[in-house]
């Protein structure tokens, strides 16, 4: 039965990818925050051949409410294509990460069936459907946060080193992707601190 769930989720993912490609082909002009992030990413790309000094100067001088890591990290993609859609294509991979993480969280906490319906339910949110087509930081933040939660659960109270390291990595990515991660994931910090201090906790979910 689990194989059927996975196959169905893969089919849904491919269908969403086709929809996103169709959206990209319409050549919509970016507005608001998306225009800022695409422009910033392209400006970092233009500085790549000028040396790291200009890049660091740009990174350190951005608005504190708009961390520059993710747009800067994606700037080399403009070597492949200088289209405004280039950064948006990354969402296709992030969408796969989101579906996998939600499914695995439900599977670990309950059953594969719960994981399957959780993934379907998460994809039904209008925000997920909309932001997966745009270069807003809310979408990578959501994907990184869910993935960090998955690795936290699979780390078995932070006892498994590889999963604990991956949890720390993705949680750190949340912090440098968008400041608002504090409002969505601040509850994880006391939980992690409790797990670090008390390794004898028998269950993750009470």
PDB file of C-alpha atoms in Angstrom:
ATOM      1  CA  UNK A   1       0.000   0.000   0.000  1.00  0.00           C
ATOM      2  CA  UNK A   2       2.862   2.359   0.771  1.00  0.00           C
ATOM      3  CA  UNK A   3       4.136   1.982  -2.790  1.00  0.00           C
ATOM      4  CA  UNK A   4       0.741   3.132  -4.089  1.00  0.00           C
ATOM      5  CA  UNK A   5       0.861   6.215  -1.872  1.00  0.00           C
ATOM      6  CA  UNK A   6       4.347   7.107  -3.078  1.00  0.00           C
ATOM      7  CA  UNK A   7       3.412   6.559  -6.732  1.00  0.00           C
ATOM      8  CA  UNK A   8       0.344   8.757  -6.349  1.00  0.00           C
ATOM      9  CA  UNK A   9       2.375  11.541  -4.733  1.00  0.00           C
ATOM     10  CA  UNK A  10       4.934  11.350  -7.556  1.00  0.00           C
ATOM     11  CA  UNK A  11       2.102  11.650 -10.092  1.00  0.00           C
ATOM     12  CA  UNK A  12       0.734  14.719  -8.279  1.00  0.00           C
ATOM     13  CA  UNK A  13       4.212  16.236  -8.154  1.00  0.00           C
ATOM     14  CA  UNK A  14       4.707  15.778 -11.908  1.00  0.00           C
ATOM     15  CA  UNK A  15       1.289  17.295 -12.563  1.00  0.00           C
ATOM     16  CA  UNK A  16       2.176  20.348 -10.464  1.00  0.00           C
ATOM     17  CA  UNK A  17       5.488  20.678 -12.305  1.00  0.00           C
ATOM     18  CA  UNK A  18       3.609  20.774 -15.627  1.00  0.00           C
ATOM     19  CA  UNK A  19       1.312  23.472 -14.253  1.00  0.00           C
ATOM     20  CA  UNK A  20       4.302  25.498 -13.099  1.00  0.00           C
ATOM     21  CA  UNK A  21       5.984  25.202 -16.503  1.00  0.00           C
ATOM     22  CA  UNK A  22       2.778  26.455 -18.092  1.00  0.00           C
ATOM     23  CA  UNK A  23       2.754  29.368 -15.663  1.00  0.00           C
ATOM     24  CA  UNK A  24       6.368  30.233 -16.522  1.00  0.00           C
ATOM     25  CA  UNK A  25       5.526  30.249 -20.229  1.00  0.00           C
ATOM     26  CA  UNK A  26       3.005  33.074 -19.694  1.00  0.00           C
ATOM     27  CA  UNK A  27       5.879  35.482 -19.017  1.00  0.00           C
ATOM     28  CA  UNK A  28       4.337  37.308 -16.061  1.00  0.00           C
ATOM     29  CA  UNK A  29       6.235  40.359 -14.873  1.00  0.00           C
ATOM     30  CA  UNK A  30       7.381  40.023 -11.227  1.00  0.00           C
ATOM     31  CA  UNK A  31       6.060  42.563  -8.769  1.00  0.00           C
ATOM     32  CA  UNK A  32       6.524  43.505  -5.124  1.00  0.00           C
ATOM     33  CA  UNK A  33       8.953  41.365  -3.102  1.00  0.00           C
ATOM     34  CA  UNK A  34       9.504  38.914  -5.952  1.00  0.00           C
ATOM     35  CA  UNK A  35      10.826  41.713  -8.174  1.00  0.00           C
ATOM     36  CA  UNK A  36      13.213  42.731  -5.395  1.00  0.00           C
ATOM     37  CA  UNK A  37      14.557  39.199  -4.847  1.00  0.00           C
ATOM     38  CA  UNK A  38      15.013  38.480  -8.565  1.00  0.00           C
ATOM     39  CA  UNK A  39      16.758  41.828  -9.053  1.00  0.00           C
ATOM     40  CA  UNK A  40      18.987  41.215  -6.044  1.00  0.00           C
ATOM     41  CA  UNK A  41      19.907  37.714  -7.229  1.00  0.00           C
ATOM     42  CA  UNK A  42      20.775  39.033 -10.692  1.00  0.00           C
ATOM     43  CA  UNK A  43      22.823  41.892  -9.219  1.00  0.00           C
ATOM     44  CA  UNK A  44      24.889  39.352  -7.259  1.00  0.00           C
ATOM     45  CA  UNK A  45      25.347  37.383 -10.489  1.00  0.00           C
ATOM     46  CA  UNK A  46      26.754  40.466 -12.227  1.00  0.00           C
ATOM     47  CA  UNK A  47      29.214  40.948  -9.352  1.00  0.00           C
ATOM     48  CA  UNK A  48      30.545  37.371  -9.505  1.00  0.00           C
ATOM     49  CA  UNK A  49      33.230  38.331 -12.015  1.00  0.00           C
ATOM     50  CA  UNK A  50      34.226  41.485 -10.135  1.00  0.00           C
ATOM     51  CA  UNK A  51      35.466  39.789  -6.991  1.00  0.00           C
ATOM     52  CA  UNK A  52      34.163  38.773  -3.589  1.00  0.00           C
ATOM     53  CA  UNK A  53      34.588  42.205  -2.041  1.00  0.00           C
ATOM     54  CA  UNK A  54      31.640  43.686  -3.917  1.00  0.00           C
ATOM     55  CA  UNK A  55      29.531  40.609  -3.245  1.00  0.00           C
ATOM     56  CA  UNK A  56      30.116  40.748   0.506  1.00  0.00           C
ATOM     57  CA  UNK A  57      29.479  44.479   0.513  1.00  0.00           C
ATOM     58  CA  UNK A  58      26.102  43.881  -1.124  1.00  0.00           C
ATOM     59  CA  UNK A  59      25.244  40.981   1.185  1.00  0.00           C
ATOM     60  CA  UNK A  60      26.041  42.928   4.343  1.00  0.00           C
ATOM     61  CA  UNK A  61      24.178  46.079   3.289  1.00  0.00           C
ATOM     62  CA  UNK A  62      20.731  44.603   2.645  1.00  0.00           C
ATOM     63  CA  UNK A  63      17.656  45.376   4.724  1.00  0.00           C
ATOM     64  CA  UNK A  64      17.741  43.278   7.956  1.00  0.00           C
ATOM     65  CA  UNK A  65      14.182  42.040   7.324  1.00  0.00           C
ATOM     66  CA  UNK A  66      15.269  40.603   3.964  1.00  0.00           C
ATOM     67  CA  UNK A  67      18.135  38.125   4.443  1.00  0.00           C
ATOM     68  CA  UNK A  68      20.172  37.792   1.274  1.00  0.00           C
ATOM     69  CA  UNK A  69      21.390  34.200   1.528  1.00  0.00           C
ATOM     70  CA  UNK A  70      18.877  32.439  -0.703  1.00  0.00           C
ATOM     71  CA  UNK A  71      18.852  34.965  -3.579  1.00  0.00           C
ATOM     72  CA  UNK A  72      22.673  35.137  -3.428  1.00  0.00           C
ATOM     73  CA  UNK A  73      23.025  31.363  -3.389  1.00  0.00           C
ATOM     74  CA  UNK A  74      20.918  31.043  -6.549  1.00  0.00           C
ATOM     75  CA  UNK A  75      22.694  33.793  -8.489  1.00  0.00           C
ATOM     76  CA  UNK A  76      25.048  31.383 -10.399  1.00  0.00           C
ATOM     77  CA  UNK A  77      21.950  29.884 -12.049  1.00  0.00           C
ATOM     78  CA  UNK A  78      21.872  32.931 -14.296  1.00  0.00           C
ATOM     79  CA  UNK A  79      24.855  31.429 -16.106  1.00  0.00           C
ATOM     80  CA  UNK A  80      22.341  28.905 -17.493  1.00  0.00           C
ATOM     81  CA  UNK A  81      19.724  31.457 -18.465  1.00  0.00           C
ATOM     82  CA  UNK A  82      19.247  35.160 -17.828  1.00  0.00           C
ATOM     83  CA  UNK A  83      15.465  34.840 -17.799  1.00  0.00           C
ATOM     84  CA  UNK A  84      13.421  36.235 -14.900  1.00  0.00           C
ATOM     85  CA  UNK A  85      12.039  32.699 -14.504  1.00  0.00           C
ATOM     86  CA  UNK A  86      15.454  31.207 -13.688  1.00  0.00           C
ATOM     87  CA  UNK A  87      15.162  31.557  -9.876  1.00  0.00           C
ATOM     88  CA  UNK A  88      11.577  30.316  -9.993  1.00  0.00           C
ATOM     89  CA  UNK A  89      12.639  26.943 -11.378  1.00  0.00           C
ATOM     90  CA  UNK A  90      14.273  26.131  -8.028  1.00  0.00           C
ATOM     91  CA  UNK A  91      10.778  25.841  -6.556  1.00  0.00           C
ATOM     92  CA  UNK A  92      10.283  22.646  -8.553  1.00  0.00           C
ATOM     93  CA  UNK A  93      12.971  20.950  -6.480  1.00  0.00           C
ATOM     94  CA  UNK A  94      11.737  22.556  -3.264  1.00  0.00           C
ATOM     95  CA  UNK A  95       8.251  21.236  -3.985  1.00  0.00           C
ATOM     96  CA  UNK A  96       9.627  17.684  -4.105  1.00  0.00           C
ATOM     97  CA  UNK A  97      11.407  18.327  -0.795  1.00  0.00           C
ATOM     98  CA  UNK A  98       8.168  19.553   0.780  1.00  0.00           C
ATOM     99  CA  UNK A  99       6.097  16.570  -0.376  1.00  0.00           C
ATOM    100  CA  UNK A 100       8.737  14.077   0.759  1.00  0.00           C
ATOM    101  CA  UNK A 101       9.198  15.704   4.172  1.00  0.00           C
ATOM    102  CA  UNK A 102       5.489  15.992   4.966  1.00  0.00           C
ATOM    103  CA  UNK A 103       4.897  12.396   3.914  1.00  0.00           C
ATOM    104  CA  UNK A 104       7.796  11.094   5.998  1.00  0.00           C
ATOM    105  CA  UNK A 105       6.712  13.118   9.050  1.00  0.00           C
ATOM    106  CA  UNK A 106       3.245  11.588   8.934  1.00  0.00           C
ATOM    107  CA  UNK A 107       4.716   8.154   8.333  1.00  0.00           C
ATOM    108  CA  UNK A 108       7.088   8.393  11.304  1.00  0.00           C
ATOM    109  CA  UNK A 109       4.518   9.828  13.674  1.00  0.00           C
ATOM    110  CA  UNK A 110       1.694   7.514  12.622  1.00  0.00           C
ATOM    111  CA  UNK A 111       1.266   5.485   9.407  1.00  0.00           C
ATOM    112  CA  UNK A 112       2.034   5.843   5.668  1.00  0.00           C
ATOM    113  CA  UNK A 113      -1.649   6.619   5.144  1.00  0.00           C
ATOM    114  CA  UNK A 114      -1.420   9.584   7.499  1.00  0.00           C
ATOM    115  CA  UNK A 115       1.710  10.751   5.689  1.00  0.00           C
ATOM    116  CA  UNK A 116      -0.037  10.491   2.347  1.00  0.00           C
ATOM    117  CA  UNK A 117      -3.094  12.495   3.388  1.00  0.00           C
ATOM    118  CA  UNK A 118      -0.882  15.024   5.171  1.00  0.00           C
ATOM    119  CA  UNK A 119       1.051  15.634   1.958  1.00  0.00           C
ATOM    120  CA  UNK A 120      -2.183  16.006  -0.013  1.00  0.00           C
ATOM    121  CA  UNK A 121      -3.583  18.380   2.606  1.00  0.00           C
ATOM    122  CA  UNK A 122      -0.436  20.526   2.614  1.00  0.00           C
ATOM    123  CA  UNK A 123      -0.554  20.875  -1.177  1.00  0.00           C
ATOM    124  CA  UNK A 124      -4.168  22.071  -0.965  1.00  0.00           C
ATOM    125  CA  UNK A 125      -3.159  25.302   0.798  1.00  0.00           C
ATOM    126  CA  UNK A 126      -3.555  28.260  -1.587  1.00  0.00           C
ATOM    127  CA  UNK A 127      -0.301  29.753  -0.331  1.00  0.00           C
ATOM    128  CA  UNK A 128       1.673  26.628  -1.262  1.00  0.00           C
ATOM    129  CA  UNK A 129       0.078  26.490  -4.706  1.00  0.00           C
ATOM    130  CA  UNK A 130       0.712  30.200  -5.344  1.00  0.00           C
ATOM    131  CA  UNK A 131       4.202  30.628  -3.897  1.00  0.00           C
ATOM    132  CA  UNK A 132       5.533  27.492  -5.603  1.00  0.00           C
ATOM    133  CA  UNK A 133       5.262  29.451  -8.862  1.00  0.00           C
ATOM    134  CA  UNK A 134       6.929  32.613  -7.568  1.00  0.00           C
ATOM    135  CA  UNK A 135      10.303  33.611  -6.157  1.00  0.00           C
ATOM    136  CA  UNK A 136       9.099  34.539  -2.683  1.00  0.00           C
ATOM    137  CA  UNK A 137      11.064  33.501   0.384  1.00  0.00           C
ATOM    138  CA  UNK A 138       7.985  32.098   2.102  1.00  0.00           C
ATOM    139  CA  UNK A 139       8.082  28.957  -0.023  1.00  0.00           C
ATOM    140  CA  UNK A 140      11.715  27.917   0.612  1.00  0.00           C
ATOM    141  CA  UNK A 141      11.204  28.828   4.269  1.00  0.00           C
ATOM    142  CA  UNK A 142       8.237  26.445   4.476  1.00  0.00           C
ATOM    143  CA  UNK A 143      10.149  23.651   2.734  1.00  0.00           C
ATOM    144  CA  UNK A 144      13.248  24.044   4.911  1.00  0.00           C
ATOM    145  CA  UNK A 145      11.173  24.191   8.093  1.00  0.00           C
ATOM    146  CA  UNK A 146       9.204  21.034   7.318  1.00  0.00           C
ATOM    147  CA  UNK A 147      12.418  19.233   6.351  1.00  0.00           C
ATOM    148  CA  UNK A 148      14.121  20.289   9.577  1.00  0.00           C
ATOM    149  CA  UNK A 149      11.117  18.989  11.523  1.00  0.00           C
ATOM    150  CA  UNK A 150      11.382  15.663   9.694  1.00  0.00           C
ATOM    151  CA  UNK A 151      15.049  15.276  10.599  1.00  0.00           C
ATOM    152  CA  UNK A 152      14.298  16.270  14.202  1.00  0.00           C
ATOM    153  CA  UNK A 153      11.722  13.486  14.470  1.00  0.00           C
ATOM    154  CA  UNK A 154      13.965  10.914  12.794  1.00  0.00           C
ATOM    155  CA  UNK A 155      16.942  11.853  14.996  1.00  0.00           C
ATOM    156  CA  UNK A 156      15.400   9.923  17.913  1.00  0.00           C
ATOM    157  CA  UNK A 157      15.728  12.621  20.559  1.00  0.00           C
ATOM    158  CA  UNK A 158      18.871  14.020  18.881  1.00  0.00           C
ATOM    159  CA  UNK A 159      20.716  10.725  19.417  1.00  0.00           C
ATOM    160  CA  UNK A 160      21.410   9.994  15.736  1.00  0.00           C
ATOM    161  CA  UNK A 161      24.252  12.219  14.654  1.00  0.00           C
ATOM    162  CA  UNK A 162      23.544  12.405  10.907  1.00  0.00           C
ATOM    163  CA  UNK A 163      19.865  13.310  11.327  1.00  0.00           C
ATOM    164  CA  UNK A 164      20.695  15.789  14.088  1.00  0.00           C
ATOM    165  CA  UNK A 165      23.255  17.473  11.844  1.00  0.00           C
ATOM    166  CA  UNK A 166      20.772  17.698   8.976  1.00  0.00           C
ATOM    167  CA  UNK A 167      18.147  19.094  11.333  1.00  0.00           C
ATOM    168  CA  UNK A 168      20.587  21.801  12.437  1.00  0.00           C
ATOM    169  CA  UNK A 169      21.508  22.537   8.817  1.00  0.00           C
ATOM    170  CA  UNK A 170      17.944  22.993   7.568  1.00  0.00           C
ATOM    171  CA  UNK A 171      16.897  24.897  10.670  1.00  0.00           C
ATOM    172  CA  UNK A 172      19.829  27.217  10.106  1.00  0.00           C
ATOM    173  CA  UNK A 173      18.743  27.666   6.482  1.00  0.00           C
ATOM    174  CA  UNK A 174      15.368  28.822   7.788  1.00  0.00           C
ATOM    175  CA  UNK A 175      17.065  31.489   9.877  1.00  0.00           C
ATOM    176  CA  UNK A 176      18.973  32.968   6.928  1.00  0.00           C
ATOM    177  CA  UNK A 177      16.128  32.641   4.424  1.00  0.00           C
ATOM    178  CA  UNK A 178      13.520  34.873   6.087  1.00  0.00           C
ATOM    179  CA  UNK A 179      13.325  36.542   9.487  1.00  0.00           C
ATOM    180  CA  UNK A 180       9.717  35.483  10.035  1.00  0.00           C
ATOM    181  CA  UNK A 181      10.888  31.908  10.630  1.00  0.00           C
ATOM    182  CA  UNK A 182      10.931  32.844  14.344  1.00  0.00           C
ATOM    183  CA  UNK A 183       7.139  33.144  14.373  1.00  0.00           C
ATOM    184  CA  UNK A 184       6.673  29.775  12.658  1.00  0.00           C
ATOM    185  CA  UNK A 185       9.386  27.718  14.330  1.00  0.00           C
ATOM    186  CA  UNK A 186      10.175  29.407  17.642  1.00  0.00           C
ATOM    187  CA  UNK A 187       8.335  26.603  19.447  1.00  0.00           C
ATOM    188  CA  UNK A 188      11.032  24.164  18.272  1.00  0.00           C
ATOM    189  CA  UNK A 189      13.781  25.847  20.269  1.00  0.00           C
ATOM    190  CA  UNK A 190      12.478  25.038  23.796  1.00  0.00           C
ATOM    191  CA  UNK A 191      11.732  21.524  22.612  1.00  0.00           C
ATOM    192  CA  UNK A 192      15.266  21.032  21.305  1.00  0.00           C
ATOM    193  CA  UNK A 193      16.766  22.503  24.461  1.00  0.00           C
ATOM    194  CA  UNK A 194      14.710  20.068  26.498  1.00  0.00           C
ATOM    195  CA  UNK A 195      15.910  17.163  24.376  1.00  0.00           C
ATOM    196  CA  UNK A 196      19.524  18.223  24.751  1.00  0.00           C
ATOM    197  CA  UNK A 197      19.284  18.498  28.541  1.00  0.00           C
ATOM    198  CA  UNK A 198      17.158  15.409  29.084  1.00  0.00           C
ATOM    199  CA  UNK A 199      18.225  12.533  26.885  1.00  0.00           C
ATOM    200  CA  UNK A 200      15.962  10.168  28.816  1.00  0.00           C
ATOM    201  CA  UNK A 201      12.735  11.369  27.183  1.00  0.00           C
ATOM    202  CA  UNK A 202      11.016   8.251  25.905  1.00  0.00           C
ATOM    203  CA  UNK A 203       8.612   9.812  23.453  1.00  0.00           C
ATOM    204  CA  UNK A 204       8.741  12.823  21.144  1.00  0.00           C
ATOM    205  CA  UNK A 205       5.005  13.400  21.035  1.00  0.00           C
ATOM    206  CA  UNK A 206       2.988  13.391  24.267  1.00  0.00           C
TER     207      UNK A 206
END
